[in-house]
Coordinates of C-alpha atoms in Angstrom, one line a residue:
Chain M
T1 CA -71.2 -40.6 -11.2
M2 CA -69.3 -37.9 -9.8
Q3 CA -67.1 -36.1 -12.2
R4 CA -63.7 -35.6 -11.1
I5 CA -62.5 -32.3 -11.0
L6 CA -59.4 -32.5 -11.8
P7 CA -56.4 -29.5 -12.3
K8 CA -55.3 -27.7 -15.0
F9 CA -52.3 -29.6 -16.6
K10 CA -49.3 -28.6 -18.7
L11 CA -46.4 -30.6 -20.2
T12 CA -43.4 -29.4 -21.1
Y13 CA -41.2 -30.8 -23.6
F14 CA -39.1 -30.3 -27.0
N15 CA -40.9 -30.7 -30.1
F16 CA -40.1 -34.2 -31.2
P17 CA -41.5 -37.3 -29.4
G18 CA -38.6 -38.4 -27.3
R19 CA -39.1 -38.9 -23.8
G20 CA -42.4 -36.8 -24.0
E21 CA -44.5 -39.0 -26.2
K22 CA -45.6 -41.5 -23.7
V23 CA -46.8 -38.8 -21.7
R24 CA -48.4 -37.6 -24.5
I25 CA -50.0 -40.6 -24.9
A26 CA -51.0 -41.8 -21.6
F27 CA -52.7 -38.0 -21.5
K28 CA -55.1 -39.2 -24.6
M29 CA -55.6 -42.7 -23.3
A30 CA -56.9 -41.4 -20.5
G31 CA -58.8 -38.6 -21.8
I32 CA -57.1 -36.1 -19.8
E33 CA -57.1 -32.3 -21.3
F34 CA -53.7 -30.9 -21.1
E35 CA -51.6 -28.2 -22.6
D36 CA -49.3 -29.8 -24.7
E37 CA -46.4 -26.9 -24.8
R38 CA -43.3 -27.5 -27.1
I39 CA -40.3 -25.6 -26.8
E40 CA -37.7 -25.2 -29.7
F41 CA -34.1 -26.4 -28.8
S42 CA -33.4 -22.5 -28.7
Q43 CA -35.4 -21.6 -26.0
W44 CA -34.1 -24.4 -24.0
P45 CA -30.8 -23.0 -22.5
E46 CA -32.6 -20.0 -21.0
M47 CA -35.1 -22.6 -20.1
K48 CA -33.0 -24.6 -18.5
A49 CA -31.4 -22.0 -16.3
K50 CA -35.1 -21.6 -14.4
S51 CA -36.0 -25.6 -14.4
P52 CA -35.6 -27.5 -11.3
F53 CA -33.1 -30.2 -12.7
A54 CA -32.1 -28.5 -16.0
Q55 CA -34.1 -31.3 -17.4
V56 CA -37.3 -31.5 -19.8
P57 CA -40.0 -33.3 -19.5
L58 CA -41.9 -30.6 -17.0
L59 CA -45.3 -31.4 -15.6
T60 CA -47.2 -28.4 -14.2
I61 CA -50.2 -28.7 -12.3
D62 CA -52.1 -25.6 -11.9
G63 CA -49.1 -23.4 -11.9
M64 CA -47.5 -24.6 -9.3
P65 CA -43.5 -25.2 -9.4
P66 CA -43.3 -28.1 -12.3
V67 CA -42.2 -31.4 -11.6
A68 CA -39.8 -33.5 -14.0
Q69 CA -38.9 -37.3 -15.2
S70 CA -41.3 -38.6 -17.4
A71 CA -41.8 -41.9 -16.3
A72 CA -42.9 -39.9 -12.8
I73 CA -45.4 -38.2 -15.0
L74 CA -46.0 -41.1 -16.7
R75 CA -47.5 -43.1 -13.8
Y76 CA -48.9 -40.0 -12.0
V77 CA -51.3 -39.8 -15.2
G78 CA -51.9 -43.5 -15.1
R79 CA -53.1 -43.3 -11.7
L80 CA -55.2 -40.4 -12.5
G81 CA -56.6 -42.2 -15.7
N82 CA -57.1 -45.2 -15.0
L83 CA -54.6 -46.8 -16.7
Y84 CA -52.0 -47.8 -13.6
P85 CA -53.2 -51.1 -11.7
S86 CA -53.0 -50.8 -7.9
D87 CA -52.8 -54.4 -7.6
P88 CA -49.2 -55.1 -6.7
E89 CA -48.7 -58.1 -9.1
K90 CA -50.5 -56.1 -11.9
A91 CA -48.6 -53.1 -11.4
L92 CA -45.3 -55.3 -11.3
Q93 CA -46.0 -56.5 -15.0
V94 CA -46.8 -53.0 -16.0
D95 CA -43.7 -51.7 -14.4
E96 CA -41.4 -54.4 -15.9
I97 CA -42.6 -53.4 -19.4
V98 CA -41.8 -49.6 -18.3
G99 CA -38.6 -49.9 -17.7
L100 CA -37.7 -52.5 -20.2
E101 CA -39.3 -50.0 -22.7
E102 CA -36.6 -47.3 -21.3
D103 CA -33.8 -49.6 -21.7
F104 CA -34.7 -49.6 -25.3
F105 CA -34.9 -46.3 -25.5
Q106 CA -31.7 -45.8 -23.8
A107 CA -30.1 -48.2 -26.3
R108 CA -31.8 -46.7 -29.6
S109 CA -31.0 -43.1 -28.6
L110 CA -27.3 -43.8 -27.6
P111 CA -25.9 -42.6 -31.1
F112 CA -28.0 -38.9 -30.6
F113 CA -26.8 -38.7 -27.2
I114 CA -23.2 -39.1 -28.0
G115 CA -23.7 -36.3 -31.0
R116 CA -25.5 -34.0 -28.4
N117 CA -22.3 -34.7 -25.6
P118 CA -19.5 -36.4 -27.4
R119 CA -17.2 -35.3 -23.9
A120 CA -19.5 -37.8 -21.9
Y121 CA -18.6 -40.6 -23.6
G122 CA -14.8 -40.3 -23.8
H123 CA -15.0 -38.4 -27.0
P124 CA -12.8 -34.7 -27.5
A125 CA -15.4 -31.9 -27.0
D126 CA -14.1 -30.2 -30.6
I127 CA -14.7 -33.8 -32.3
P128 CA -15.0 -32.9 -36.0
N129 CA -19.1 -33.6 -37.7
Q130 CA -18.0 -36.0 -39.8
D131 CA -15.8 -38.2 -37.0
I132 CA -19.0 -38.1 -35.2
Q133 CA -21.2 -38.9 -37.9
A134 CA -19.2 -41.9 -38.7
I135 CA -19.8 -43.0 -35.0
Q136 CA -23.1 -42.6 -35.3
A137 CA -23.5 -44.7 -38.5
N138 CA -21.4 -47.7 -37.1
L139 CA -23.2 -47.8 -33.8
R140 CA -26.6 -47.4 -35.8
S141 CA -25.7 -50.5 -37.7
T142 CA -25.2 -52.6 -34.7
L143 CA -28.5 -51.5 -33.0
V144 CA -30.4 -52.6 -36.3
A145 CA -28.6 -55.8 -36.5
E146 CA -28.4 -56.3 -32.8
D147 CA -30.2 -54.3 -30.2
I148 CA -33.0 -53.2 -31.6
P149 CA -34.2 -56.8 -32.9
R150 CA -33.5 -58.2 -29.6
F151 CA -35.8 -55.4 -27.2
L152 CA -38.6 -55.8 -30.2
G153 CA -38.0 -59.9 -29.4
Y154 CA -39.0 -59.0 -25.7
F155 CA -42.2 -57.4 -26.4
E156 CA -43.2 -59.8 -29.1
A157 CA -42.5 -62.8 -26.2
K158 CA -44.4 -60.4 -23.8
L159 CA -47.1 -60.8 -26.4
A160 CA -46.9 -64.2 -27.1
Q161 CA -47.7 -64.8 -23.2
S162 CA -51.2 -64.7 -23.9
E163 CA -53.3 -66.3 -26.6
R164 CA -55.0 -63.4 -27.8
P165 CA -53.3 -60.3 -26.2
A166 CA -55.4 -57.0 -26.1
F167 CA -52.6 -54.8 -24.7
I168 CA -49.1 -55.5 -23.8
V169 CA -50.6 -56.5 -19.9
G170 CA -53.7 -57.8 -19.5
D171 CA -57.2 -56.9 -21.2
T172 CA -57.0 -53.1 -20.5
P173 CA -54.4 -50.2 -22.2
T174 CA -52.3 -49.4 -19.1
V175 CA -49.1 -46.6 -18.9
A176 CA -47.0 -49.9 -20.5
D177 CA -48.6 -49.5 -23.7
C178 CA -48.2 -45.4 -23.8
A179 CA -44.7 -46.2 -23.5
L180 CA -44.4 -49.1 -25.7
L181 CA -46.5 -47.0 -28.8
A182 CA -44.0 -44.5 -28.3
S183 CA -41.2 -46.5 -28.8
L184 CA -42.8 -48.5 -31.8
R185 CA -43.9 -45.5 -33.5
A186 CA -40.2 -43.8 -33.0
V187 CA -39.1 -47.0 -34.7
K188 CA -42.0 -47.1 -37.3
T189 CA -42.1 -43.1 -38.1
G190 CA -38.2 -43.2 -38.9
T191 CA -37.4 -40.9 -36.3
S192 CA -33.9 -42.6 -35.7
P193 CA -32.0 -42.1 -38.8
G194 CA -30.4 -45.2 -40.6
V195 CA -33.0 -47.6 -38.6
P196 CA -35.5 -49.2 -41.2
P197 CA -39.5 -48.9 -40.1
T198 CA -39.6 -52.3 -40.9
L199 CA -37.9 -53.7 -38.4
V200 CA -41.2 -54.1 -36.6
D201 CA -42.8 -56.3 -39.1
A202 CA -40.3 -59.1 -38.2
H203 CA -42.5 -59.6 -35.4
P204 CA -45.7 -60.7 -36.2
R205 CA -47.8 -60.3 -32.8
L206 CA -46.1 -56.7 -32.0
A207 CA -46.9 -55.4 -36.2
A208 CA -50.7 -56.5 -35.1
Y209 CA -50.7 -54.6 -31.9
Y210 CA -49.3 -52.1 -33.1
A211 CA -51.8 -51.8 -35.5
R212 CA -54.4 -52.0 -33.2
V213 CA -53.4 -49.7 -30.5
M214 CA -52.8 -47.2 -34.0
E215 CA -56.5 -47.8 -34.6
L216 CA -57.8 -46.8 -31.1
P217 CA -60.3 -44.0 -31.4
V218 CA -58.3 -41.5 -29.1
I219 CA -54.6 -42.7 -30.6
R220 CA -55.9 -42.0 -34.4
A221 CA -57.3 -38.5 -33.7
Y222 CA -53.9 -37.7 -32.0
Y223 CA -52.0 -38.8 -35.0
A224 CA -54.2 -37.9 -37.3
Chain U
M1 CA -47.5 -64.6 3.2
P2 CA -46.0 -64.8 -0.3
T3 CA -41.9 -66.2 -0.8
Y4 CA -40.0 -63.9 -2.3
K5 CA -36.3 -64.4 -4.0
L6 CA -34.6 -61.8 -5.3
T7 CA -31.8 -62.9 -7.2
Y8 CA -28.6 -60.5 -8.2
F9 CA -24.9 -60.9 -8.5
N10 CA -23.0 -60.3 -5.2
F11 CA -22.9 -56.7 -4.7
A12 CA -25.1 -54.0 -4.2
G13 CA -25.6 -52.2 -7.6
A14 CA -28.8 -52.5 -8.9
A15 CA -30.7 -54.6 -6.3
E16 CA -29.5 -53.2 -3.1
K17 CA -32.8 -50.7 -3.0
A18 CA -34.8 -53.6 -3.6
R19 CA -32.8 -55.3 -0.5
L20 CA -33.0 -52.1 1.5
A21 CA -37.2 -52.3 0.5
F22 CA -37.6 -55.6 2.0
K23 CA -35.6 -54.9 5.3
L24 CA -37.4 -51.8 5.8
G25 CA -40.7 -53.4 5.7
G26 CA -39.6 -56.2 7.4
I27 CA -40.6 -58.8 4.7
E28 CA -38.6 -61.6 4.2
F29 CA -36.8 -62.9 0.9
E30 CA -34.4 -64.9 -0.1
D31 CA -31.2 -62.9 -1.0
E32 CA -29.9 -65.2 -3.8
R33 CA -26.5 -64.0 -4.9
I34 CA -25.0 -65.2 -8.2
E35 CA -20.9 -65.2 -9.0
F36 CA -19.6 -63.8 -11.9
S37 CA -18.4 -67.0 -13.3
A38 CA -22.1 -68.2 -13.1
W39 CA -23.7 -65.6 -15.1
P40 CA -22.9 -66.5 -18.4
E41 CA -24.7 -70.0 -18.1
L42 CA -27.8 -68.5 -16.5
K43 CA -28.3 -65.5 -18.3
P44 CA -29.9 -67.1 -22.1
K45 CA -32.4 -68.3 -19.1
T46 CA -33.7 -65.0 -17.9
P47 CA -36.3 -63.4 -19.3
Y48 CA -34.8 -60.3 -20.5
G49 CA -30.8 -61.1 -20.2
Q50 CA -30.8 -59.0 -17.2
M51 CA -30.8 -59.1 -13.4
P52 CA -32.1 -58.1 -10.4
L53 CA -35.0 -60.8 -10.8
L54 CA -37.8 -61.5 -8.5
S55 CA -39.2 -64.2 -7.9
I56 CA -43.0 -64.5 -6.3
D57 CA -44.0 -67.8 -5.1
G58 CA -41.5 -69.4 -7.1
K59 CA -43.0 -68.2 -10.5
A60 CA -41.7 -66.9 -13.5
P61 CA -39.2 -64.2 -12.5
V62 CA -39.9 -60.6 -13.0
A63 CA -37.0 -58.0 -14.3
Q64 CA -35.9 -54.4 -14.0
S65 CA -35.2 -53.1 -10.6
G66 CA -37.7 -50.0 -10.7
A67 CA -40.2 -52.3 -11.4
I68 CA -39.4 -54.8 -8.2
L69 CA -38.7 -51.8 -6.0
R70 CA -42.0 -50.5 -6.2
Y71 CA -43.7 -53.6 -5.7
I72 CA -42.0 -54.7 -2.6
G73 CA -43.1 -50.6 -2.0
R74 CA -46.9 -51.5 -2.5
I75 CA -46.7 -54.8 0.0
A76 CA -44.8 -53.0 2.7
D77 CA -46.1 -49.7 2.7
L78 CA -43.0 -47.8 1.3
Y79 CA -44.8 -46.4 -1.9
P80 CA -47.9 -44.0 -1.3
S81 CA -51.2 -44.8 -3.3
D82 CA -51.7 -41.3 -3.2
A83 CA -51.2 -40.1 -6.9
D84 CA -49.7 -36.6 -5.9
K85 CA -46.9 -38.1 -2.8
A86 CA -46.2 -40.9 -5.5
L87 CA -45.3 -38.6 -7.8
E88 CA -42.6 -37.5 -5.3
V89 CA -41.6 -40.2 -4.8
D90 CA -40.9 -41.5 -8.5
E91 CA -39.5 -37.8 -9.1
V92 CA -37.1 -38.8 -7.0
I93 CA -36.1 -42.1 -8.1
G94 CA -36.1 -40.9 -11.6
L95 CA -33.3 -38.3 -10.6
D96 CA -31.4 -41.1 -8.9
E97 CA -31.5 -42.9 -12.0
D98 CA -30.6 -40.4 -14.4
L99 CA -27.6 -39.9 -11.9
M100 CA -26.6 -43.8 -11.8
R101 CA -27.0 -43.7 -15.4
S102 CA -24.5 -40.9 -16.1
M103 CA -21.8 -43.1 -14.4
G104 CA -22.8 -45.9 -17.0
P105 CA -20.0 -44.5 -19.6
S106 CA -17.3 -44.3 -17.3
F107 CA -17.8 -47.8 -16.6
T108 CA -18.3 -49.0 -20.5
I109 CA -15.2 -47.4 -21.6
A110 CA -13.0 -50.0 -19.8
R111 CA -14.9 -52.9 -20.4
A112 CA -16.2 -52.5 -23.7
P113 CA -15.5 -49.0 -25.6
Q114 CA -16.8 -49.9 -28.8
A115 CA -20.1 -49.6 -27.5
L116 CA -19.1 -46.0 -27.2
G117 CA -18.0 -45.4 -30.6
H118 CA -14.4 -46.2 -29.7
A119 CA -11.6 -48.5 -31.2
A120 CA -12.3 -51.8 -30.0
D121 CA -8.7 -52.6 -29.8
L122 CA -8.5 -49.1 -27.6
P123 CA -5.1 -50.0 -25.2
E124 CA -5.7 -50.9 -22.3
E125 CA -3.7 -47.4 -20.7
D126 CA -6.1 -45.4 -23.4
R127 CA -9.2 -46.7 -21.5
K128 CA -7.8 -46.2 -17.8
A129 CA -6.8 -42.4 -19.0
L130 CA -10.3 -41.8 -20.9
Q131 CA -12.1 -43.8 -17.2
V132 CA -10.1 -40.9 -15.1
K133 CA -11.2 -38.3 -16.8
L134 CA -14.8 -39.0 -17.3
R135 CA -15.0 -39.7 -13.3
A136 CA -12.9 -36.6 -12.8
A137 CA -15.9 -34.8 -14.6
L138 CA -18.7 -36.6 -12.7
A139 CA -16.8 -36.0 -9.2
A140 CA -16.9 -32.3 -10.3
D141 CA -20.3 -32.0 -12.2
E142 CA -22.9 -34.6 -12.2
I143 CA -22.5 -35.9 -8.9
P144 CA -22.5 -32.8 -6.9
R145 CA -25.7 -31.2 -8.7
F146 CA -27.7 -34.5 -8.4
L147 CA -26.5 -34.5 -4.5
G148 CA -27.7 -30.7 -4.5
Y149 CA -31.2 -31.9 -5.8
F150 CA -31.4 -34.5 -3.0
E151 CA -30.7 -32.0 -0.8
A152 CA -32.7 -29.3 -2.0
K153 CA -35.5 -31.8 -1.8
L154 CA -34.9 -32.8 1.8
A155 CA -34.6 -29.2 2.5
K156 CA -38.5 -28.7 0.9
T157 CA -39.9 -31.8 2.8
G158 CA -38.2 -31.0 6.2
T159 CA -38.9 -33.9 7.5
G160 CA -35.7 -35.8 7.5
Y161 CA -37.0 -38.5 4.7
F162 CA -37.4 -37.3 1.1
V163 CA -41.3 -37.7 0.8
G164 CA -43.8 -37.3 4.0
T165 CA -43.0 -37.9 7.6
K166 CA -42.0 -41.6 6.9
P167 CA -39.3 -43.8 4.8
T168 CA -40.6 -44.6 1.4
I169 CA -38.6 -46.1 -1.0
A170 CA -37.6 -42.7 -2.3
D171 CA -35.5 -43.0 0.7
C172 CA -34.3 -46.6 -0.2
V173 CA -32.7 -45.5 -3.6
V174 CA -30.8 -42.5 -2.2
L175 CA -29.5 -44.6 0.6
A176 CA -28.1 -47.2 -1.7
T177 CA -26.5 -44.2 -3.8
L178 CA -25.2 -42.4 -1.1
R179 CA -23.5 -45.8 0.3
A180 CA -22.3 -46.4 -3.0
L181 CA -20.8 -43.1 -3.4
K182 CA -18.9 -43.5 0.2
S183 CA -17.9 -47.2 -0.6
G184 CA -15.4 -46.0 -3.2
W185 CA -16.9 -48.2 -6.2
L186 CA -15.9 -45.5 -8.2
D187 CA -12.6 -45.3 -8.5
G188 CA -11.7 -41.9 -9.0
I189 CA -14.5 -40.6 -7.4
P190 CA -14.2 -39.6 -3.8
T191 CA -15.7 -40.8 -1.2
T192 CA -16.3 -37.6 0.7
L193 CA -18.9 -35.9 -1.9
A194 CA -22.0 -36.2 -0.1
D195 CA -20.1 -34.7 3.5
S196 CA -20.7 -31.3 2.5
K197 CA -24.4 -31.8 2.1
P198 CA -25.9 -31.1 5.7
L199 CA -29.4 -32.8 5.0
L200 CA -27.8 -35.5 3.4
S201 CA -25.5 -36.6 6.1
A202 CA -28.2 -36.6 9.0
F203 CA -30.6 -38.5 6.2
Y204 CA -27.8 -41.0 6.1
E205 CA -27.2 -41.3 10.1
R206 CA -30.8 -41.6 10.3
M207 CA -31.4 -44.3 7.8
M208 CA -28.6 -46.2 9.2
A209 CA -29.7 -46.0 12.7
I210 CA -33.0 -48.1 11.8
P211 CA -32.7 -50.9 13.3
A212 CA -33.6 -53.3 10.2
L213 CA -31.1 -51.4 8.0
K214 CA -28.6 -51.4 10.7
E215 CA -28.9 -55.0 11.6
Y216 CA -28.7 -55.8 7.7
Y217 CA -25.3 -53.5 7.1
A218 CA -24.0 -55.0 10.8
A219 CA -24.2 -58.7 9.4
K220 CA -22.1 -57.7 6.1

């Protein structure tokens, strides 16, 4: 077989899962080496000023000017790593899940975003910390009661479409699994304060799926 | 050729980029538009309580505007299969999503302020005042910033299109956004914000002159 010679990849993101994790997972699933550059928040203002769109994650390919947008980078790694079908209808199913996961990420991250930039949500820029925390606690209890179960239910229903689901779409891993795993892990490992890790367990197929994917050798090694 | 039905509300919104891609690709589709009054009954019957939806050959509908757009891009040759070119397209699409998302709170503050951590019974005039403030900030900061990114991308590509030498779904996405900005759909956002960007302005004219798109908008 012909060995594809790949460029050197560097993924730059903060030192937490967030939007970067699905890309890290994709690199691992694809078996593609990459430099996992993690920056501290203190480094961010200086980097932000030099970055093309004032955002991370960024993918640097062979030292070229970096590319932004986590979903773009995810799809790129997917294409290189055989994790993204080229058949239009199969890709449509994968893209639907990738989009849903983005909606899920947005919904469960909203309290965090409000805390980071209250003004963008109509709050005073100098809103006292305890007021923000009260707002976040309130929003999180709604997330736990409504939004998170709703999204988990969507993924559960997707798995239920197959009698013996291997992956979220089809029989082989795709970028949809990378995105979904990142989100499930965020809930399971309690990265969202006030969101119980047990929420996934109420969805049996999803809980089994999570266990299965976490047992894949590359994934188990990554999170070891 | 399969039959396609795209279902959305009767306005541009999240479906417009998909409609443009169908038109640009010369692919026939049923442009189903739902009245707001019909939505509460329809919503629970949809897979994820959201639109747009794409139904192929009458099969179970698929959601997510980005998924639908990419599907149309693949069948209409508007979405490169080359990984590097597709990365460029996806970066533009993602940036546009960020821009549209940044406008979200200015809608939610009026419709459901509690979703953003305000009082559910916030008086109408307070909602409006907050909305005005948010829109002013968007007009001063976010929108010009993102329009600047799009302008810079056009300058970098240098062909008049966002990626490569012909239209792609990236062009559909930015055209839809420019039309939304120019339409006055966003109360408090001047319709002229893109006018100061020469390449974007030329892009707009170029895209609107494409016969399939000219015809689509003339028929409205």
